[in-house]
XYZ file of N, CA and C in Angstrom:
810
model
N 171.775 94.629 140.743
C 171.047 94.453 139.482
C 169.545 94.559 139.744
N 168.875 95.347 138.947
C 167.443 95.555 139.123
C 166.674 94.279 138.794
N 165.729 93.932 139.671
C 164.921 92.736 139.459
C 164.043 92.922 138.222
N 164.087 91.972 137.292
C 163.303 92.115 136.058
C 161.805 91.997 136.318
N 161.033 92.735 135.560
C 159.571 92.675 135.638
C 159.090 91.745 134.525
N 158.839 90.493 134.893
C 158.493 89.481 133.890
C 157.156 89.771 133.215
N 156.189 90.237 133.993
C 154.878 90.538 133.419
C 154.999 91.662 132.396
N 155.743 92.685 132.747
C 155.939 93.810 131.831
C 156.597 93.347 130.539
N 157.578 92.460 130.674
C 158.266 91.929 129.494
C 157.313 91.133 128.613
N 156.491 90.288 129.257
C 155.543 89.464 128.502
C 154.525 90.334 127.773
N 154.015 91.356 128.464
C 153.027 92.244 127.851
C 153.628 93.003 126.673
N 154.880 93.380 126.810
C 155.562 94.076 125.715
C 155.669 93.162 124.494
N 156.055 91.915 124.738
C 156.171 90.953 123.641
C 154.831 90.735 122.953
N 153.792 90.515 123.757
C 152.464 90.276 123.188
C 151.956 91.492 122.424
N 152.263 92.671 122.916
C 151.837 93.894 122.232
C 152.527 94.027 120.879
N 153.831 93.792 120.856
C 154.582 93.906 119.600
C 154.101 92.870 118.587
N 153.874 91.647 119.055
C 153.446 90.592 118.136
C 152.016 90.811 117.656
N 151.143 91.312 118.529
C 149.768 91.589 118.102
C 149.741 92.720 117.073
N 150.633 93.703 117.237
C 150.736 94.780 116.251
C 151.225 94.237 114.905
N 152.101 93.259 114.973
C 152.594 92.641 113.739
C 151.458 91.944 112.991
N 150.574 91.284 113.734
C 149.444 90.598 113.111
C 148.437 91.595 112.556
N 148.242 92.700 113.265
C 147.337 93.744 112.778
C 147.844 94.311 111.452
N 149.142 94.535 111.376
C 149.743 95.034 110.135
C 149.605 94.002 109.019
N 149.824 92.737 109.351
C 149.704 91.664 108.363
C 148.295 91.628 107.785
N 147.289 91.727 108.653
C 145.896 91.699 108.207
C 145.572 92.906 107.331
N 146.083 94.062 107.710
C 145.809 95.287 106.953
C 146.415 95.243 105.555
N 147.525 94.549 105.413
C 148.228 94.498 104.125
C 147.793 93.337 103.236
N 146.941 92.463 103.756
C 146.508 91.304 102.970
C 145.692 91.778 101.764
N 146.045 91.298 100.589
C 145.357 91.748 99.378
C 144.961 90.568 98.501
N 144.614 90.866 97.261
C 144.133 89.835 96.347
C 145.186 88.779 96.028
N 146.425 89.073 96.348
C 147.489 88.090 96.149
C 147.222 86.820 96.955
N 146.607 86.999 98.128
C 146.281 85.848 98.973
C 145.229 84.979 98.289
N 144.231 85.615 97.677
C 143.203 84.860 96.954
C 143.809 84.109 95.776
N 144.741 84.757 95.087
C 145.421 84.096 93.965
C 146.198 82.876 94.446
N 146.822 83.018 95.610
C 147.571 81.894 96.178
C 146.638 80.734 96.489
N 145.507 81.030 97.111
C 144.541 79.972 97.447
C 144.047 79.270 96.189
N 143.687 80.049 95.167
C 143.193 79.461 93.918
C 144.262 78.604 93.246
N 145.493 79.076 93.287
C 146.586 78.320 92.663
C 146.807 76.992 93.373
N 146.732 77.008 94.690
C 146.919 75.770 95.454
C 145.754 74.822 95.223
N 144.537 75.364 95.184
C 143.354 74.524 94.970
C 143.372 73.855 93.597
N 144.034 74.481 92.637
C 144.114 73.899 91.291
C 145.269 72.913 91.152
N 146.083 72.819 92.198
C 147.219 71.896 92.175
C 146.736 70.455 92.321
N 147.198 69.586 91.456
C 146.773 68.187 91.500
C 147.543 67.375 92.537
N 148.739 67.826 92.855
C 149.571 67.079 93.795
C 149.494 67.615 95.207
N 150.589 67.466 95.925
C 150.642 67.868 97.332
C 151.292 69.242 97.490
N 151.121 69.790 98.696
C 151.755 71.060 99.038
C 153.020 70.747 99.825
N 154.158 71.095 99.271
C 155.418 70.871 99.978
C 155.841 72.184 100.621
N 156.038 72.180 101.926
C 156.525 73.384 102.593
C 158.022 73.250 102.830
N 158.709 74.387 102.777
C 160.168 74.397 102.940
C 160.613 75.582 103.775
N 161.734 75.412 104.424
C 162.325 76.500 105.183
C 163.574 76.006 105.884
N 164.329 76.936 106.429
C 165.492 76.589 107.250
C 165.434 77.411 108.530
N 166.105 76.931 109.562
C 166.101 77.650 110.834
C 164.709 77.730 111.432
N 164.397 78.857 112.058
C 163.076 79.040 112.672
C 161.973 78.988 111.628
N 162.263 79.508 110.441
C 161.274 79.448 109.358
C 160.966 78.006 108.977
N 161.965 77.138 109.118
C 161.750 75.720 108.856
C 160.779 75.105 109.840
N 160.888 75.513 111.104
C 159.958 75.006 112.118
C 158.532 75.462 111.814
N 158.383 76.708 111.392
C 157.060 77.219 111.035
C 156.512 76.452 109.834
N 157.359 76.225 108.842
C 156.940 75.487 107.649
C 156.478 74.079 107.999
N 157.173 73.463 108.940
C 156.819 72.106 109.362
C 155.460 72.091 110.048
N 155.216 73.082 110.898
C 153.929 73.155 111.594
C 152.792 73.395 110.611
N 152.987 74.307 109.673
C 151.937 74.615 108.705
C 151.647 73.409 107.817
N 152.677 72.651 107.472
C 152.463 71.431 106.696
C 151.551 70.471 107.448
N 151.791 70.332 108.742
C 150.962 69.445 109.563
C 149.529 69.951 109.621
N 149.356 71.260 109.742
C 148.013 71.837 109.788
C 147.292 71.647 108.461
N 147.993 71.853 107.371
C 147.397 71.651 106.048
C 146.918 70.212 105.880
N 147.771 69.265 106.223
C 147.423 67.850 106.061
C 146.210 67.460 106.884
N 146.098 68.018 108.080
C 144.993 67.630 108.958
C 143.704 68.371 108.649
N 143.766 69.315 107.704
C 142.557 70.071 107.358
C 142.196 69.942 105.881
N 142.588 68.837 105.279
C 142.124 68.535 103.933
C 143.030 68.917 102.791
N 144.230 69.409 103.089
C 145.177 69.781 102.034
C 146.460 68.975 102.211
N 146.559 67.802 101.584
C 147.725 66.928 101.772
C 149.045 67.672 101.585
N 149.929 67.518 102.556
C 151.173 68.279 102.547
C 152.269 67.516 103.264
N 153.509 67.854 102.937
C 154.622 67.372 103.744
C 155.743 68.408 103.705
N 156.569 68.361 104.725
C 157.655 69.320 104.887
C 158.972 68.710 104.429
N 159.767 69.506 103.733
C 161.118 69.093 103.355
C 162.084 70.180 103.811
N 163.076 69.793 104.578
C 164.089 70.762 104.987
C 164.923 71.125 103.763
N 165.157 72.410 103.590
C 165.854 72.871 102.387
C 167.220 72.217 102.210
N 167.941 72.059 103.299
C 169.267 71.438 103.208
C 169.169 70.000 102.724
N 168.189 69.262 103.258
C 168.001 67.874 102.831
C 167.542 67.811 101.376
N 166.760 68.804 100.963
C 166.302 68.835 99.571
C 167.480 68.945 98.615
N 168.495 69.690 99.027
C 169.693 69.855 98.194
C 170.522 68.583 98.098
N 170.221 67.651 98.990
C 170.999 66.403 99.013
C 170.116 65.178 98.740
N 169.138 65.359 97.870
C 168.366 64.212 97.405
C 166.878 64.236 97.663
N 166.439 64.910 98.740
C 165.015 64.865 99.070
C 164.140 65.592 98.057
N 164.736 66.431 97.236
C 163.967 67.115 96.194
C 163.378 66.110 95.206
N 163.918 64.901 95.218
C 163.454 63.861 94.307
C 162.015 63.436 94.519
N 161.442 63.751 95.681
C 160.049 63.349 95.929
C 159.059 64.358 95.347
N 159.560 65.489 94.864
C 158.683 66.537 94.337
C 158.434 66.315 92.851
N 157.166 66.423 92.445
C 156.812 66.274 91.032
C 156.227 67.585 90.504
N 156.036 67.640 89.205
C 155.503 68.862 88.590
C 154.051 69.121 89.000
N 153.382 68.095 89.511
C 151.996 68.266 89.950
C 151.891 68.853 91.354
N 153.029 68.929 92.046
C 153.037 69.493 93.396
C 153.238 71.004 93.332
N 153.070 71.645 94.477
C 153.455 73.048 94.596
C 154.317 73.185 95.844
N 155.202 74.151 95.832
C 156.129 74.357 96.945
C 155.843 75.704 97.597
N 155.688 75.692 98.918
C 155.471 76.920 99.679
C 156.692 77.154 100.559
N 157.425 78.209 100.250
C 158.681 78.511 100.941
C 158.461 79.536 102.049
N 159.040 79.270 103.207
C 159.017 80.205 104.327
C 160.435 80.732 104.522
N 160.607 82.045 104.413
C 161.926 82.645 104.632
C 161.736 84.100 105.032
N 162.054 84.419 106.277
C 161.857 85.793 106.746
C 162.731 86.775 105.974
N 163.988 86.442 105.778
C 164.899 87.357 105.078
C 164.666 87.356 103.573
N 164.193 86.215 103.069
C 164.040 86.083 101.623
C 165.363 85.884 100.910
N 166.413 85.655 101.694
C 167.751 85.518 101.116
C 168.466 84.255 101.593
N 167.735 83.294 102.135
C 168.354 82.057 102.625
C 169.048 81.334 101.468
N 170.349 81.138 101.606
C 171.127 80.558 100.510
C 170.624 79.177 100.119
N 170.285 78.364 101.134
C 169.824 77.000 100.839
C 168.561 77.026 99.973
N 167.682 77.987 100.251
C 166.451 78.107 99.474
C 166.753 78.629 98.067
N 167.579 79.659 98.001
C 167.930 80.235 96.694
C 168.550 79.177 95.783
N 169.371 78.320 96.359
C 170.009 77.257 95.570
C 169.004 76.238 95.044
N 167.802 76.226 95.639
C 166.781 75.262 95.224
C 165.853 75.800 94.141
N 165.831 77.106 93.958
C 164.873 77.706 93.030
C 164.997 77.134 91.617
N 166.209 77.107 91.084
C 166.391 76.602 89.719
C 166.021 75.127 89.603
N 166.484 74.250 90.518
C 166.073 72.842 90.439
C 164.556 72.666 90.520
N 163.897 73.480 91.340
C 162.438 73.387 91.456
C 161.769 73.817 90.152
N 162.292 74.858 89.543
C 161.730 75.312 88.271
C 161.971 74.285 87.176
N 163.074 73.566 87.263
C 163.341 72.504 86.286
C 162.322 71.375 86.414
N 161.858 71.140 87.640
C 160.829 70.116 87.868
C 159.516 70.548 87.237
N 159.247 71.852 87.281
C 158.025 72.370 86.672
C 156.897 72.626 87.647
N 157.179 72.528 88.932
C 156.132 72.762 89.934
C 155.973 74.257 90.194
N 154.807 74.642 90.701
C 154.570 76.024 91.093
C 155.324 76.306 92.391
N 155.850 77.522 92.517
C 156.613 77.895 93.711
C 156.013 79.159 94.313
N 155.640 79.079 95.585
C 155.076 80.217 96.304
C 155.967 80.527 97.506
N 155.831 81.735 98.031
C 156.685 82.075 99.172
C 156.034 83.063 100.124
N 156.386 82.913 101.398
C 156.099 83.889 102.446
C 157.456 84.460 102.855
N 157.699 85.706 102.558
C 158.964 86.331 102.946
C 158.700 87.688 103.583
N 159.719 88.228 104.223
C 159.603 89.580 104.752
C 159.643 90.574 103.604
N 160.818 90.907 103.082
C 160.936 91.867 101.979
C 160.368 91.311 100.670
N 159.545 92.102 100.017
C 158.975 91.665 98.735
C 159.972 91.808 97.592
N 161.055 92.508 97.834
C 162.085 92.687 96.806
C 163.255 91.726 97.004
N 163.080 90.763 97.892
C 164.153 89.803 98.157
C 164.309 88.845 96.979
N 165.421 88.151 96.963
C 165.704 87.205 95.877
C 164.641 86.121 95.785
N 164.268 85.555 96.929
C 163.271 84.478 96.934
C 161.914 85.009 96.505
N 161.528 86.175 97.014
C 160.227 86.751 96.669
C 160.102 86.958 95.163
N 161.142 87.473 94.549
C 161.099 87.768 93.110
C 161.269 86.523 92.246
N 161.677 85.413 92.857
C 161.922 84.186 92.090
C 160.736 83.229 92.113
N 159.708 83.544 92.901
C 158.577 82.629 93.049
C 157.347 83.149 92.312
N 156.424 82.234 92.032
C 155.238 82.587 91.243
C 154.318 83.556 91.983
N 154.133 83.328 93.255
C 153.319 84.220 94.084
C 154.040 84.412 95.408
N 154.174 85.659 95.820
C 154.818 85.959 97.102
C 153.891 86.790 97.968
N 153.859 86.477 99.247
C 153.115 87.285 100.213
C 154.078 87.725 101.301
N 154.044 89.003 101.599
C 154.970 89.555 102.583
C 154.487 89.318 104.008
N 155.407 88.882 104.853
C 155.136 88.742 106.290
C 156.048 89.697 107.064
N 156.417 90.786 106.412
C 157.359 91.728 107.016
C 156.775 92.365 108.274
N 157.607 92.520 109.278
C 157.194 93.145 110.541
C 158.080 94.365 110.804
N 157.569 95.276 111.620
C 158.342 96.481 111.940
C 159.553 96.163 112.801
N 159.364 95.238 113.738
C 160.479 94.841 114.595
C 160.155 93.529 115.284
N 161.192 92.854 115.730
C 161.019 91.627 116.501
C 160.679 91.994 117.949
N 160.033 91.083 118.637
C 159.732 91.322 120.053
C 160.995 91.259 120.900
N 161.986 90.573 120.398
C 163.281 90.503 121.079
C 163.835 91.918 121.251
N 164.220 92.316 122.470
C 164.732 93.679 122.696
C 165.992 93.982 121.893
N 166.677 92.938 121.452
C 167.856 93.128 120.607
C 167.470 93.219 119.130
N 166.176 92.966 118.867
C 165.648 92.947 117.501
C 166.376 91.918 116.641
N 166.713 90.787 117.279
C 167.462 89.746 116.582
C 166.718 88.413 116.529
N 166.298 87.895 117.675
C 165.651 86.576 117.712
C 164.317 86.616 116.974
N 164.096 85.695 116.031
C 162.824 85.655 115.302
C 161.652 85.444 116.269
N 160.808 86.410 116.375
C 159.649 86.353 117.282
C 158.418 86.881 116.564
N 158.351 88.176 116.351
C 157.225 88.756 115.614
C 157.145 88.187 114.201
N 158.296 87.994 113.587
C 158.324 87.500 112.208
C 157.820 86.062 112.108
N 158.182 85.224 113.076
C 157.699 83.840 113.043
C 156.216 83.778 113.393
N 155.778 84.666 114.287
C 154.352 84.724 114.619
C 153.543 85.110 113.389
N 154.031 86.084 112.632
C 153.335 86.521 111.422
C 153.267 85.394 110.393
N 154.380 84.696 110.203
C 154.411 83.594 109.234
C 153.485 82.460 109.658
N 153.485 82.168 110.956
C 152.621 81.111 111.479
C 151.154 81.470 111.300
N 150.803 82.706 111.626
C 149.411 83.144 111.509
C 148.949 83.133 110.058
N 149.807 83.581 109.155
C 149.435 83.587 107.743
C 149.288 82.163 107.219
N 150.147 81.267 107.683
C 150.024 79.865 107.293
C 148.726 79.255 107.786
N 148.356 79.580 109.011
C 147.078 79.101 109.544
C 145.913 79.669 108.735
N 146.008 80.957 108.396
C 144.955 81.595 107.605
C 144.802 80.905 106.254
N 145.925 80.531 105.665
C 145.901 79.814 104.388
C 145.226 78.458 104.549
N 145.601 77.728 105.584
C 145.026 76.397 105.810
C 143.515 76.470 105.996
N 143.049 77.459 106.747
C 141.613 77.580 106.994
C 140.871 78.035 105.746
N 141.467 78.931 104.966
C 140.837 79.359 103.716
C 140.675 78.174 102.765
N 141.691 77.325 102.705
C 141.613 76.131 101.861
C 140.586 75.152 102.403
N 140.549 75.005 103.719
C 139.568 74.124 104.368
C 138.157 74.527 103.974
N 137.874 75.819 104.056
C 136.532 76.304 103.727
C 136.224 76.124 102.243
N 137.217 76.294 101.397
C 137.012 76.125 99.957
C 136.731 74.676 99.593
N 137.272 73.765 100.378
C 137.089 72.334 100.107
C 135.849 71.775 100.802
N 135.089 72.633 101.498
C 133.921 72.172 102.271
C 134.306 71.049 103.224
N 135.438 71.210 103.863
C 135.957 70.218 104.807
C 135.007 70.108 105.990
N 134.547 68.897 106.296
C 133.528 68.675 107.326
C 134.128 68.059 108.590
N 133.358 68.051 109.681
C 133.827 67.371 110.894
C 134.168 65.903 110.645
N 133.409 65.249 109.761
C 133.700 63.848 109.437
C 135.055 63.726 108.737
N 135.346 64.678 107.854
C 136.644 64.677 107.183
C 137.764 64.875 108.198
N 137.533 65.778 109.150
C 138.530 66.047 110.184
C 138.786 64.790 111.002
N 137.722 64.080 111.329
C 137.855 62.869 112.136
C 138.683 61.808 111.418
N 138.544 61.733 110.092
C 139.296 60.737 109.323
C 140.801 60.967 109.406
N 141.200 62.227 109.559
C 142.634 62.518 109.633
C 143.139 62.572 111.070
N 142.244 62.332 112.032
C 142.638 62.319 113.447
C 142.084 61.078 114.151
N 142.307 59.879 113.601
C 141.695 58.672 114.176
C 142.173 58.325 115.572
N 143.384 58.746 115.922
C 143.931 58.348 117.217
C 143.811 59.393 118.291
N 143.394 60.580 117.947
C 143.342 61.658 118.923
C 141.996 61.779 119.602
N 141.960 62.606 120.625
C 140.734 62.829 121.379
C 139.652 63.434 120.498
N 140.050 64.383 119.629
C 139.080 65.021 118.753
C 138.486 64.021 117.770
N 139.335 63.158 117.221
C 138.849 62.162 116.282
C 137.887 61.191 116.927
N 138.226 60.751 118.129
C 137.347 59.821 118.836
C 136.017 60.475 119.174
N 136.069 61.740 119.535
C 134.848 62.467 119.871
C 133.894 62.501 118.688
N 134.453 62.580 117.489
C 133.635 62.689 116.290
C 133.234 61.344 115.698
N 134.020 60.307 115.945
C 133.770 59.028 115.275
C 133.323 57.895 116.189
N 133.620 57.996 117.469
C 133.314 56.893 118.372
C 131.810 56.722 118.533
N 131.330 55.510 118.333
C 129.907 55.201 118.459
C 129.689 54.258 119.635
N 128.458 54.231 120.111
C 128.108 53.357 121.224
C 128.471 51.913 120.896
N 128.212 51.506 119.648
C 128.473 50.118 119.256
C 129.959 49.757 119.343
N 130.827 50.793 119.292
C 132.263 50.539 119.355
C 132.733 50.151 120.750
N 132.014 50.576 121.767
C 132.476 50.341 123.140
C 131.484 49.552 123.999
N 130.291 49.275 123.457
C 129.297 48.587 124.280
C 129.656 47.118 124.491
N 129.175 46.573 125.581
C 129.326 45.139 125.844
C 128.211 44.411 125.112
N 128.517 43.257 124.553
C 127.506 42.525 123.804
C 127.739 41.024 123.910
N 126.723 40.282 123.512
C 126.823 38.832 123.561
C 127.047 38.315 124.971
N 127.995 37.411 125.117
C 128.268 36.798 126.417
C 128.942 37.760 127.390
N 129.388 38.910 126.885
C 130.019 39.895 127.771
C 128.992 40.573 128.671
N 127.725 40.573 128.230
C 126.703 41.323 128.965
C 125.916 40.402 129.898
N 125.714 40.822 131.160
C 124.966 39.998 132.116
C 123.477 39.937 131.772
N 122.957 38.719 131.691
C 121.544 38.506 131.357
C 120.971 37.433 132.269
N 119.757 37.662 132.780
C 119.047 36.662 133.593
C 117.584 36.653 133.180
N 116.867 35.615 133.611
C 115.434 35.530 133.335
C 114.653 36.188 134.470
N 113.380 36.518 134.254
C 112.580 37.187 135.282
C 112.455 36.396 136.581
N 112.528 35.063 136.498
C 112.349 34.232 137.694
C 113.649 33.988 138.461
N 114.723 34.574 138.024
C 116.010 34.378 138.692
C 116.014 35.026 140.070
N 116.428 34.282 141.108
C 116.543 34.889 142.445
C 117.551 36.040 142.399
N 117.297 37.051 143.175
C 118.158 38.223 143.186
C 119.602 37.858 143.516
N 119.785 36.883 144.390
C 121.143 36.479 144.784
C 121.927 35.952 143.587
N 121.251 35.196 142.708
C 121.924 34.672 141.517
C 122.194 35.786 140.497
N 121.269 36.724 140.437
C 121.456 37.859 139.529
C 122.676 38.679 139.940
N 122.883 38.786 141.263
C 124.036 39.536 141.763
C 125.343 38.854 141.381
N 125.333 37.519 141.362
C 126.520 36.773 140.941
C 126.820 37.064 139.470
N 125.751 37.108 138.666
C 125.913 37.408 137.237
C 126.483 38.819 137.033
N 125.968 39.768 137.803
C 126.469 41.146 137.718
C 127.942 41.196 138.097
N 128.282 40.505 139.166
C 129.660 40.508 139.663
C 130.614 39.860 138.664
N 130.178 38.763 138.061
C 131.036 38.052 137.111
C 131.321 38.877 135.853
N 130.322 39.644 135.419
C 130.489 40.439 134.200
C 131.043 41.835 134.491
N 130.961 42.263 135.732
C 131.584 43.523 136.147
C 131.042 44.780 135.498
N 129.727 44.808 135.224
C 129.164 45.989 134.573
C 128.224 46.808 135.459
N 127.838 46.281 136.603
C 126.955 47.039 137.487
C 125.514 47.074 137.028
N 125.163 46.202 136.092
C 123.800 46.146 135.581
C 123.552 44.761 135.011
N 122.302 44.323 135.052
C 121.937 43.048 134.449
C 120.634 43.240 133.688
N 120.541 42.627 132.502
C 119.322 42.699 131.704
C 118.418 41.535 132.064
N 117.154 41.825 132.228
C 116.165 40.786 132.518
C 115.452 40.473 131.208
N 115.685 39.258 130.687
C 115.209 38.902 129.357
C 114.343 37.654 129.413
N 113.251 37.679 128.650
C 112.370 36.512 128.540
C 111.974 36.346 127.081
N 112.210 35.160 126.548
C 111.920 34.861 125.147
C 112.551 35.901 124.211
N 113.805 36.212 124.500
C 114.614 37.133 123.696
C 114.100 38.572 123.686
N 113.233 38.881 124.644
C 112.734 40.251 124.755
C 113.154 40.847 126.089
N 113.610 42.090 126.040
C 114.036 42.769 127.255
C 112.821 43.164 128.083
N 112.788 42.669 129.325
C 111.683 42.986 130.230
C 112.036 44.132 131.178
N 113.331 44.300 131.424
C 113.759 45.351 132.329
C 115.229 45.207 132.648
N 115.724 46.070 133.533
C 117.120 46.009 133.962
C 117.191 46.167 135.478
N 118.280 45.683 136.026
C 118.525 45.817 137.467
C 119.936 46.366 137.621
N 120.057 47.467 138.367
C 121.342 48.155 138.483
C 121.856 48.168 139.917
N 123.069 48.698 140.073
C 123.635 48.866 141.417
C 122.722 49.709 142.296
N 122.096 50.711 141.686
C 121.187 51.568 142.445
C 119.974 50.801 142.936
N 119.458 49.918 142.072
C 118.323 49.083 142.479
C 118.717 48.176 143.637
N 119.962 47.681 143.608
C 120.447 46.811 144.679
C 120.459 47.553 146.015
N 120.939 48.803 146.017
C 120.970 49.576 147.265
C 119.569 49.786 147.821
N 118.638 50.077 146.935
C 117.262 50.294 147.395
C 116.637 48.998 147.908
N 116.988 47.876 147.267
C 116.464 46.582 147.713
C 116.989 46.233 149.102
N 118.276 46.469 149.328
C 118.873 46.197 150.640
C 118.233 47.074 151.711
N 117.985 48.344 151.372
C 117.361 49.266 152.328
C 115.944 48.822 152.691
N 115.270 48.166 151.743
C 113.903 47.688 152.013
C 113.895 46.357 152.765
N 115.103 45.811 153.025
C 115.280 44.585 153.809
C 114.608 43.363 153.183
N 114.587 43.302 151.844
C 114.056 42.130 151.153
C 115.090 41.009 151.206
N 114.622 39.779 151.218
C 115.494 38.604 151.228
C 115.982 38.353 149.802
N 117.271 38.560 149.560
C 117.782 38.440 148.194
C 117.778 37.002 147.689
N 117.664 36.035 148.591
C 117.644 34.629 148.178
C 116.251 34.187 147.743
N 115.219 34.862 148.245
C 113.847 34.473 147.929
C 113.174 35.420 146.937
N 113.699 36.622 146.829
C 113.079 37.624 145.955
C 113.511 37.427 144.503
N 112.514 37.326 143.612
C 112.817 37.210 142.183
C 113.156 38.593 141.625
N 114.050 38.595 140.692
C 114.517 39.884 140.167
C 113.415 40.657 139.461
N 112.403 39.946 138.943
C 111.306 40.621 138.251
C 110.519 41.539 139.180
N 110.621 41.302 140.492
C 109.873 42.106 141.463
C 110.596 43.388 141.854
N 111.879 43.470 141.534
C 112.652 44.651 141.957
C 113.361 45.350 140.793
N 113.140 44.854 139.580
C 113.836 45.466 138.434
C 113.200 46.803 138.082
């Protein structure tokens, strides 16, 4: 059996998927703007739906929408048919992901969704599919072929749907003037959120936590204060005014100068 060329396979996949995105961009028209305007005018939330791989894409896009200023949640189409559709109101809009445009679970939901009165949008491959023709606005994510050599496993098609969903989220973000502060509010526990919101006052030592001595304190006693508080620095304060600081670096220089730490006042080496 011939040894497979993994790099060649990867490059082929990336080439096919990049071509799919190029085609998607070339075909983008005013329908996308209409979709953005329709969503921006929606008073409720954006509900994304899908089944199979399209369901995974819908779930990811819902998360991206929510974290970029467009409140959203994902509902699996099968679960929607068994009660979860009850959380949808006429003020919401539904964004359906279906590569074939013929997913039975989704088709079975169209009439109940229309009975609710919410707007229904879709990303499908064929624009003449049942789902595409049943929704208020449809955008095609059709690709020439999947990256899978069998042309079966959803690859190029899911990449196209994911990219278009991201494009939608960012277009909405820009329309809402979503700021870094807004982003931080939706990411309070993550590294990005902390980077944007964490202030010095949130992590600084204060009050009795911070080592403080007077200018006349012997260096040896100041070192005990530093050690007890474990900060590597001590503030030299007189009459509630900061006169200076003494750090680990100052200690090394003092030792090198061979000063007597028991007789030397900290004010002389701060």
